[in-house]
Coordinates of C-alpha atoms and ligand atoms in Angstrom, one line a residue:
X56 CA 96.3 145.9 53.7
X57 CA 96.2 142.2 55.6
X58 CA 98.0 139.2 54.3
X59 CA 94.1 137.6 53.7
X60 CA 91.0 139.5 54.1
X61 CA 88.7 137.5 56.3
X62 CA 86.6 136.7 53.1
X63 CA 89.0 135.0 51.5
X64 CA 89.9 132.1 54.0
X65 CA 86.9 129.9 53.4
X66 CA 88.4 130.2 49.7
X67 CA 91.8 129.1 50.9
X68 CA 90.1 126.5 53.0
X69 CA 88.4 125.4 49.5
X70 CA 90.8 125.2 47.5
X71 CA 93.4 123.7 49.4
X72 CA 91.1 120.8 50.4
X73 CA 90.0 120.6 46.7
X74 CA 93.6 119.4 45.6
X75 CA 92.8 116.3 48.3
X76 CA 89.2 115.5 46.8
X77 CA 87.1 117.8 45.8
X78 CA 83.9 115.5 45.8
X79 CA 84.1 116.2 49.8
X80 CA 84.1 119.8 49.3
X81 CA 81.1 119.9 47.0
X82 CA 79.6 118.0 49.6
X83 CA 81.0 120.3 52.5
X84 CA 79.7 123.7 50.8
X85 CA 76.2 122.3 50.3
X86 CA 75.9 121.1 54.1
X87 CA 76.9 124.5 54.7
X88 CA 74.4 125.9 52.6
X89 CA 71.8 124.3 54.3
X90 CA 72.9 124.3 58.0
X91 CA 73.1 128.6 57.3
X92 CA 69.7 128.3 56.6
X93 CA 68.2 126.2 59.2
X94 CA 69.9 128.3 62.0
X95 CA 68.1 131.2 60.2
X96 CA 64.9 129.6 60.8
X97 CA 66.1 128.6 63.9
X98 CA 67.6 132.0 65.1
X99 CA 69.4 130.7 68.4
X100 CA 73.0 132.0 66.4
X101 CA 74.0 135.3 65.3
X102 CA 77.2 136.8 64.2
X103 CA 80.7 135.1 64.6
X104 CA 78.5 132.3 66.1
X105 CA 77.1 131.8 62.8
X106 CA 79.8 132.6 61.0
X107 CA 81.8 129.9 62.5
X108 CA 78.7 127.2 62.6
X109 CA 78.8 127.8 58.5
X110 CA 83.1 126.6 58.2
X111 CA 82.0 123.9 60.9
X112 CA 79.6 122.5 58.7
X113 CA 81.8 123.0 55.4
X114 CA 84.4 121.2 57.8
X115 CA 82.3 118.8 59.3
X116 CA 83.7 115.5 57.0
X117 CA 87.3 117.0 57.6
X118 CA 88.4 113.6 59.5
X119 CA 87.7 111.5 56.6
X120 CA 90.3 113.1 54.5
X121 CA 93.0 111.4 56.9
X122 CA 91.2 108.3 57.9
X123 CA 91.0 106.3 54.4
X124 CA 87.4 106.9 54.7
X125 CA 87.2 109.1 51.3
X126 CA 86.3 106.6 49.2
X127 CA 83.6 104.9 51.1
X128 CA 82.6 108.4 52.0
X129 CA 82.0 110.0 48.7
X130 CA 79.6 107.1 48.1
X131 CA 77.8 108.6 51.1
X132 CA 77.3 104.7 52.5
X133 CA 79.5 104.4 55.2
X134 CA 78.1 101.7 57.7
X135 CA 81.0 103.1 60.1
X136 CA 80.2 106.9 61.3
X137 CA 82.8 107.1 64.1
X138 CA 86.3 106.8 62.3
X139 CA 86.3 110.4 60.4
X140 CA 83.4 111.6 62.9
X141 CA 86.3 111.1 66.0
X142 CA 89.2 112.7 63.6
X143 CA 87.2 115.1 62.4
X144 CA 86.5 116.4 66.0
X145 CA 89.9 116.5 67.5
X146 CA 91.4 118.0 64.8
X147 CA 88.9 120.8 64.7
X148 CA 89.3 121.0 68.8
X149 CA 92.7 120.8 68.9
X150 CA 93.8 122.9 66.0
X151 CA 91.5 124.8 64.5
X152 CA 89.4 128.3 65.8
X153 CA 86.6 125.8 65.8
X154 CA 87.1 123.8 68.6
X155 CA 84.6 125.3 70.9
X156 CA 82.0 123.9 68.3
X157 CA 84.0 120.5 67.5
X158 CA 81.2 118.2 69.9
X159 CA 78.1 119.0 66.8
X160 CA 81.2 117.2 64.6
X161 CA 81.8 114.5 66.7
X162 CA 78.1 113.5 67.4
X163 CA 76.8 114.0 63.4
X164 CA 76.0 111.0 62.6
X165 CA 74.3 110.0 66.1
X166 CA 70.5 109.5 66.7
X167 CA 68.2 111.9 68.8
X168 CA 67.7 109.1 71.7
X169 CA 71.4 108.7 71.9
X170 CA 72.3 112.1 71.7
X171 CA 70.2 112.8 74.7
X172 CA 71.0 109.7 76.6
X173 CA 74.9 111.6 76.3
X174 CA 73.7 114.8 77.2
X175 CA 75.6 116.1 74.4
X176 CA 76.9 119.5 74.0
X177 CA 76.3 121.2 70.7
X178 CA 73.2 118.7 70.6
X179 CA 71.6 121.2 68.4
X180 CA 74.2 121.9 66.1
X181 CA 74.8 118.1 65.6
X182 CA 71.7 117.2 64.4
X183 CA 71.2 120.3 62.4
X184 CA 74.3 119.1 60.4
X185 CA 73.1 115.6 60.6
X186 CA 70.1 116.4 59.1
X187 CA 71.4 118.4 56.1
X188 CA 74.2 115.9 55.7
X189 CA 71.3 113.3 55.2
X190 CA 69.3 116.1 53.0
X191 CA 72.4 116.8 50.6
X192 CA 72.8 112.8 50.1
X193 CA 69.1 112.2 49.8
X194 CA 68.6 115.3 46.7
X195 CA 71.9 114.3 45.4
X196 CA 70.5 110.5 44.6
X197 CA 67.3 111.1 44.1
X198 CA 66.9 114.8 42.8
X199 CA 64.1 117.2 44.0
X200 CA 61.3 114.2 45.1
X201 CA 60.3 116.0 47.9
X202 CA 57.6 113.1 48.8
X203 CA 59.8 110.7 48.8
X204 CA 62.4 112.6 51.1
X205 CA 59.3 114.1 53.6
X206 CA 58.7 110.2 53.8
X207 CA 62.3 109.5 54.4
X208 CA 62.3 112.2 57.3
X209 CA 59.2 110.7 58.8
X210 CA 60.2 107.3 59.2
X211 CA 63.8 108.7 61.0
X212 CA 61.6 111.5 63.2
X213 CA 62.4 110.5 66.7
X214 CA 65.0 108.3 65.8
X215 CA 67.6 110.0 63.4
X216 CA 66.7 113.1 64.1
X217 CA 64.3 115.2 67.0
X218 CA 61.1 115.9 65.6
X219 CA 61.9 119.6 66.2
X220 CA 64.6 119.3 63.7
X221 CA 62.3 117.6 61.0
X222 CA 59.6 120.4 61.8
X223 CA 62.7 123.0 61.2
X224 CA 63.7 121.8 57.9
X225 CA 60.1 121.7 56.7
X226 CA 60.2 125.3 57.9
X227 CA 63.1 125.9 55.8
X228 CA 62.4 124.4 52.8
X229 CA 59.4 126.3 52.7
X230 CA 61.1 129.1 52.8
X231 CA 64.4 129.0 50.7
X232 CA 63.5 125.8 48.3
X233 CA 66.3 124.5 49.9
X234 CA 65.2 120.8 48.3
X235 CA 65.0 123.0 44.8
X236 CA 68.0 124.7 44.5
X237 CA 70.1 121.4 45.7
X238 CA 68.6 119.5 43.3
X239 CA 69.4 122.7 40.6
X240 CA 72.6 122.3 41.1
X241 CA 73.1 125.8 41.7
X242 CA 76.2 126.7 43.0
X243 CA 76.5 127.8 46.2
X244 CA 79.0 130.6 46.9
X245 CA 80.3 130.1 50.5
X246 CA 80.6 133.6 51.0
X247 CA 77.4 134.5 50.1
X248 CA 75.7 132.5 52.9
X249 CA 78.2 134.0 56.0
X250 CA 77.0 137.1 57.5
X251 CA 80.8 138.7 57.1
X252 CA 81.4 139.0 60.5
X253 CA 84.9 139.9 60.0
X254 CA 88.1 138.2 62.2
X255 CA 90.7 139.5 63.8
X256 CA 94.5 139.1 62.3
X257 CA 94.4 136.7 65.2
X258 CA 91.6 133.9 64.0
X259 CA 93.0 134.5 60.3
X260 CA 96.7 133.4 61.9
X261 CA 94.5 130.6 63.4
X262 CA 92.7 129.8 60.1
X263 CA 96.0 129.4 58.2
X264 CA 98.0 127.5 60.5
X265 CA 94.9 125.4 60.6
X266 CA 95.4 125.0 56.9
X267 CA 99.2 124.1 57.5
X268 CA 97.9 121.3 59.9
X269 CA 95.6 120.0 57.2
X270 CA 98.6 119.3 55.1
X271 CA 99.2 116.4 57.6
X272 CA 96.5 114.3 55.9
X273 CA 99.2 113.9 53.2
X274 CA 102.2 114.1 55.2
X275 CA 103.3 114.8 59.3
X276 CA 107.3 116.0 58.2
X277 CA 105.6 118.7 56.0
X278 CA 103.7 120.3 58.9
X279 CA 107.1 120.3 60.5
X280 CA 109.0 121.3 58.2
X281 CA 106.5 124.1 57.4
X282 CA 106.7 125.5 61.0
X283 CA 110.6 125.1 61.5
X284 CA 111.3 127.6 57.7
X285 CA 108.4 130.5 59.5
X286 CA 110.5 130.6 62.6
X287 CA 113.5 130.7 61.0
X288 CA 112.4 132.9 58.5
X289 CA 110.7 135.1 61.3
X290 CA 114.1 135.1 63.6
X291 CA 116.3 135.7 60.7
X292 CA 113.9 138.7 59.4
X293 CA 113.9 140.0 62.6
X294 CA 117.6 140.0 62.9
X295 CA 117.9 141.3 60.1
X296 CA 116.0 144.3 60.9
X297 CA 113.5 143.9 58.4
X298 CA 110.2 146.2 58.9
X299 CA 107.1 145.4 60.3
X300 CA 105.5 144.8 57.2
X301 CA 108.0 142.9 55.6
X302 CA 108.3 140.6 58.6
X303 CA 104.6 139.7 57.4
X304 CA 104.9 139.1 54.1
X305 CA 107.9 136.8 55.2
X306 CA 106.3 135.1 58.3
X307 CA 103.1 134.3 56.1
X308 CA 105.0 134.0 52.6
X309 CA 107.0 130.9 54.4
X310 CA 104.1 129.6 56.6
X311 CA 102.3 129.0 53.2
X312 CA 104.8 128.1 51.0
X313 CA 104.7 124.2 51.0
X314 CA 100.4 124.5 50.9
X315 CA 100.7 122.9 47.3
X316 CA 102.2 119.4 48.6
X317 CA 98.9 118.6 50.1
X318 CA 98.1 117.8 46.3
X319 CA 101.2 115.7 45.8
X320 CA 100.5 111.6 46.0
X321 CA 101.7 110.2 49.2
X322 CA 104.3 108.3 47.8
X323 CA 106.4 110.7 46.1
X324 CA 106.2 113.1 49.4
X325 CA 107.3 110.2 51.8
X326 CA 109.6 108.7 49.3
X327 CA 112.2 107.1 51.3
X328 CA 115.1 108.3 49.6
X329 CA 116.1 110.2 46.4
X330 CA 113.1 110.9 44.0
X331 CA 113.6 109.6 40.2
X332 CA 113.4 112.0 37.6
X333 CA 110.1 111.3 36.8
X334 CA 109.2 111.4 40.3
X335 CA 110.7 114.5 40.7
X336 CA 109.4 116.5 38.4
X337 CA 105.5 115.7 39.7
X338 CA 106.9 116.9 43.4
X339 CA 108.3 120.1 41.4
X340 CA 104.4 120.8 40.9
X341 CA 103.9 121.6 44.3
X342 CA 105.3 125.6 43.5
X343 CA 102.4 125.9 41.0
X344 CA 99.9 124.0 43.2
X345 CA 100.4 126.5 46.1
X346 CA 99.8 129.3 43.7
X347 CA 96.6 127.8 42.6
X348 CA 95.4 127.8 46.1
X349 CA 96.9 131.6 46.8
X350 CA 96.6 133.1 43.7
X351 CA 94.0 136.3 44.2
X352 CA 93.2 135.5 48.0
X353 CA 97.0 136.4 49.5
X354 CA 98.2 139.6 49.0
X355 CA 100.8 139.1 46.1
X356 CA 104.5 140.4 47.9
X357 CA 103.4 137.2 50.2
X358 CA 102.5 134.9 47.0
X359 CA 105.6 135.8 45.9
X360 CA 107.9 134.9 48.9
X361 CA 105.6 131.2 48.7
X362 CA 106.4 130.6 45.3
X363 CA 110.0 131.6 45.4
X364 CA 111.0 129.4 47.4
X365 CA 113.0 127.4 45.2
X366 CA 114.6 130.1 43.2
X367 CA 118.2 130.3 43.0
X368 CA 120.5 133.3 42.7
X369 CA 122.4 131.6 39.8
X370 CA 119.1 131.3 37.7
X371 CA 119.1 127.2 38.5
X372 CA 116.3 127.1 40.5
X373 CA 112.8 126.6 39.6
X374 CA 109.9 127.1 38.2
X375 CA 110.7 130.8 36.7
X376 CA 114.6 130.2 36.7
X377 CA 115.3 133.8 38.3
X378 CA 118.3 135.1 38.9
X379 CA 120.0 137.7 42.1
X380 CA 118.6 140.7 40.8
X381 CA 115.0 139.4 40.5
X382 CA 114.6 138.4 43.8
X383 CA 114.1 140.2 47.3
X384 CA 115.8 139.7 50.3
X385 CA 112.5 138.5 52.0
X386 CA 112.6 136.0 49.3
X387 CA 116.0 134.9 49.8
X388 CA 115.3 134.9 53.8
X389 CA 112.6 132.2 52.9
X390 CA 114.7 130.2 50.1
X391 CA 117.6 129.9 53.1
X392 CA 114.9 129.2 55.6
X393 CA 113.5 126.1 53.9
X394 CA 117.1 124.8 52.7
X395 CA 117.7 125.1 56.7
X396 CA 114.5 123.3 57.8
X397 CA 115.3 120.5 55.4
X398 CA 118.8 120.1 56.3
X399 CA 117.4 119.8 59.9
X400 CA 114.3 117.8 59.5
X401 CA 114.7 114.2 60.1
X402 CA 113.4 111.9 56.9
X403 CA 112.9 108.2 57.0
X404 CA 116.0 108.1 55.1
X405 CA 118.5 110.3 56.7
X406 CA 119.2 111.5 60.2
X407 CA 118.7 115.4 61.5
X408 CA 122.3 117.6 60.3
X409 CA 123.8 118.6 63.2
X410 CA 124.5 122.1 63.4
X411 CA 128.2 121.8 61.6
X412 CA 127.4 119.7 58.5
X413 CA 124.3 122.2 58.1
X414 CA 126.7 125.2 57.9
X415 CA 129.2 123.4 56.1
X416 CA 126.4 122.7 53.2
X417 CA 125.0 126.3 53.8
X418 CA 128.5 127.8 52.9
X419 CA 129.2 125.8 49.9
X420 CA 125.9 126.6 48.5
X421 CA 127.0 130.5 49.3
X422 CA 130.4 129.6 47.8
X423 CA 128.4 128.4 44.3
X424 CA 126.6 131.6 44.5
X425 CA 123.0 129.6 44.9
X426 CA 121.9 131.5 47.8
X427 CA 122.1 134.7 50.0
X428 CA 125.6 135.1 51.6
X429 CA 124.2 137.6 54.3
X430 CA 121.1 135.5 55.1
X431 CA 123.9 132.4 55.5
X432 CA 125.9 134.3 57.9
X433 CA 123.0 135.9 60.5
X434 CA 122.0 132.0 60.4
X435 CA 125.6 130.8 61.4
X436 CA 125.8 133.7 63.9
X437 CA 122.6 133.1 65.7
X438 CA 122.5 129.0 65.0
X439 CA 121.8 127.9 68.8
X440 CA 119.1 130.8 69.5
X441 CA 116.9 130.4 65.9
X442 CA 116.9 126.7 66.7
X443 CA 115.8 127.1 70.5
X444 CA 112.7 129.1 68.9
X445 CA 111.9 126.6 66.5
X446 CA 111.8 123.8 69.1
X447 CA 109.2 125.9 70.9
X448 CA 107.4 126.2 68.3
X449 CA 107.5 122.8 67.4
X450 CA 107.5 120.7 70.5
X451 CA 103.3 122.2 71.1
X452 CA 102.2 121.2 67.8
X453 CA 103.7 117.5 67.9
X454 CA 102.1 116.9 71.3
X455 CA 99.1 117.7 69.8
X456 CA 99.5 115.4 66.8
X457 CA 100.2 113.1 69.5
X458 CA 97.5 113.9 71.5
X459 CA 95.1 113.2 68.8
X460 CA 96.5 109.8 68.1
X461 CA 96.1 108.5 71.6
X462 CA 92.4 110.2 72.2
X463 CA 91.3 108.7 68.4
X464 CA 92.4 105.3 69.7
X465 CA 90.6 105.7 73.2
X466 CA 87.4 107.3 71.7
X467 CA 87.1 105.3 69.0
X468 CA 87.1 102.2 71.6
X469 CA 84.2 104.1 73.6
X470 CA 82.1 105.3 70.7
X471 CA 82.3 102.0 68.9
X472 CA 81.1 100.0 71.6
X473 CA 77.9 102.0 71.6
X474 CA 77.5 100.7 68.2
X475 CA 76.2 102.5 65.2
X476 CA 72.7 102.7 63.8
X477 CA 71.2 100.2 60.9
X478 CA 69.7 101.3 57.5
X479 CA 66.2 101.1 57.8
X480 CA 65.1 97.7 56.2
X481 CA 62.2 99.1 54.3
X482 CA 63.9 102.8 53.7
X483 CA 66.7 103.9 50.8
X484 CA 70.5 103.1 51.9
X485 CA 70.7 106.2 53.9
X486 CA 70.8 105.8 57.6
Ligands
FE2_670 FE1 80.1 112.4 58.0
FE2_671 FE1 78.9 114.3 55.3
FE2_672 FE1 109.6 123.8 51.7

């Protein structure tokens, strides 16, 4: 049986993104809703094409969770389109499955005339999301007044949008009540709009790492920290001779096993030092948070290893207080794996452990009978190689972090400078 089913990853995708705001996802899964169905009427995408067109549109606000743009987005009046519209793109090019799509993100917010003036790829797909981004706002305010929003369309044909795009959502409204069943309030089911095209183990391993990278909207050292415990958990599992399955269930019980931080306030997860108490016990929720957002969707041995990660052998860990006999080795693997990563992760407030104060720490906690003695020692044996790995691992996925700093700042220079389109004067507030 997979770690996810392919079904079940636009449900991870939900509700991790909920525990950021979840008024972005309503608003994501009923631009998905519509975009499905205007590329049914439209019929140029089939498939995987589809498939993926549906998470790009459910995805299509994703830069505005990391550009402070949330709030001024959710009121669906943001005078500046480019700041989550530029995010939003080179995240999903740069680390997502999406990236071959990432231009319709980019350009969502842009007029016909200047679309075609860039000669734009993903033209279409743009303005197909543009159009049901403006739909969704439009029903959401002013409920099913189809009048009003045929007027609305009108006024922005050849300017907002291509009249071929107006002409399709007339098309499709006609068909599906598209304007009637988002002013019904009727929820959408993601997975009922996707043709199922099923992904390879492959594009899931892309979808979830892409999830691990959305955890950076809260905090960079958590995406680090998150790829450093998988390879060490994946080196040490593989040292230890562990089965191919159980490799798996480790690899993808530690690669999801901080998901639950993304819902943890920014200022408890960057503290800058020890955590109070009080403090403390809110970041403790991230064990339960993560198993809000697995629970049902990840097979359960995985589940497991993510939520475990914080047991002790002793019974002193948290949340369940289990003791030795409850927990499996790949459990232990992973509870080492993240002490490790933390030890070695660098925090505003300490340095990186070099290798001998790691150990040292490592033993004493083995000496206190908190964690797995064997798991210590295949760690101190093979200290220099399982770091090598992890560098590898990491040095690729900072770049890119980097990457999409410099190219925001450079883009966001370009695109501003061609200036942004005004409300209408005589229109509603939606431009
Ligand atoms: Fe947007
Ligand atoms: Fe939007
Ligand atoms: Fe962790």
């Amino acid at each position: 049986m997979p770690i996810v089913n392919s079904a079940n990853i636009s449900v991870l995708v939900q509700r991790t993104l909920n525990l950021v705001d979840p008024r972005l996802v309503d608003h994501g899964l009923r631009v998905a809703y519509l975009v499905s169905r205007l590329l049914e009427v439209q019929g140029r995408y089939t498939g995987r094409d589809f498939q993926d067109l549906c998470f790009l549109a459910m995805l299509h606000d994703v830069g505005a969770y990391k550009t402070d743009e949330i709030d001024r987005m959710v009121q669906f009046e943001s005078e500046n389109i480019w700041e989550h519209s530029i995010y939003g793109y080179l995240f999903l090019r740069r680390l997502s499955p999406l990236g071959k799509w990432a231009d319709g993100v980019l350009f969502h917010h842009i007029g016909a005339p200047l679309l075609n003036a860039l000669d734009a790829p993903c033209r279409d797909v743009a303005q197909i999301i543009n159009l049901a981004d403006r739909v969704d706002v439009f029903v959401s305010d002013h409920g099913p007044d189809r009048p009003g929003l045929s007027a609305y369309l009108e006024r922005s044909r050849g300017g907002r949008f291509g009249g071929e795009f107006v002409d399709l959502f007339y098309a499709a409204d006609a068909r599906f009540d598209l304007t009637g069943r988002l002013a019904g309030g009727e929820a959408v089911a993601f997975t009922d709009i996707l043709p199922r095209v099923s992904l390879s183990d492959g594009d899931i391993d892309t979808y979830l790492w892409m999830l691990v990278y959305t955890i950076d909207f809260r905090s960079q050292h958590t995406v680090t920290h998150t790829i450093t415990t998988t390879r060490i958990s994946d080196a040490v599992a593989r040292l230890m001779g562990m089965g191919p399955e159980e490799a798996l269930h480790i690899h993808y019980g530690a690669m999801l096993h901080d998901l639950g931080k993304i819902g943890i306030p920014v200022e408890i997860l960057e503290y800058p030092g020890r955590l109070s108490p009080q403090a403390m016990a809110v970041m403790r929720t991230h064990v339960s948070l993560t198993g809000e957002i697995l629970g049902g969707a990840v097979d359960s041995v995985t589940t497991q290893i993510a939520l475990r990660h914080h047991e002790k052998l002793d019974g002193s860990g948290y949340p369940a207080g289990l003791c030795g006999a409850e927990l499996t080795l790949s459990q232990r693997i992973v509870v080492v794996a993240d002490i490790v990563s933390a030890l070695l992760g660098t925090r505003s407030y300490k340095d990186a452990y070099p290798k001998e104060k790691t150990l040292s720490i490592l033993r004493e906690q083995t000496a206190r009978g908190l964690i797995d003695p064997a798991v210590v020692e295949v760690i101190a044996l093979h200290f220099d190689e399982i770091l090598s790995e992890v560098r590898e691992h990491c040095t690729p996925v900072l770049a890119a972090y980097r990457g999409i700093t410099a190219e925001y700042g450079e883009l966001l220079r370009t695109y501003s400078a061609l200036g942004t389109e005004k409300r209408s004067p005589s229109g509603p507030q939606y431009h």
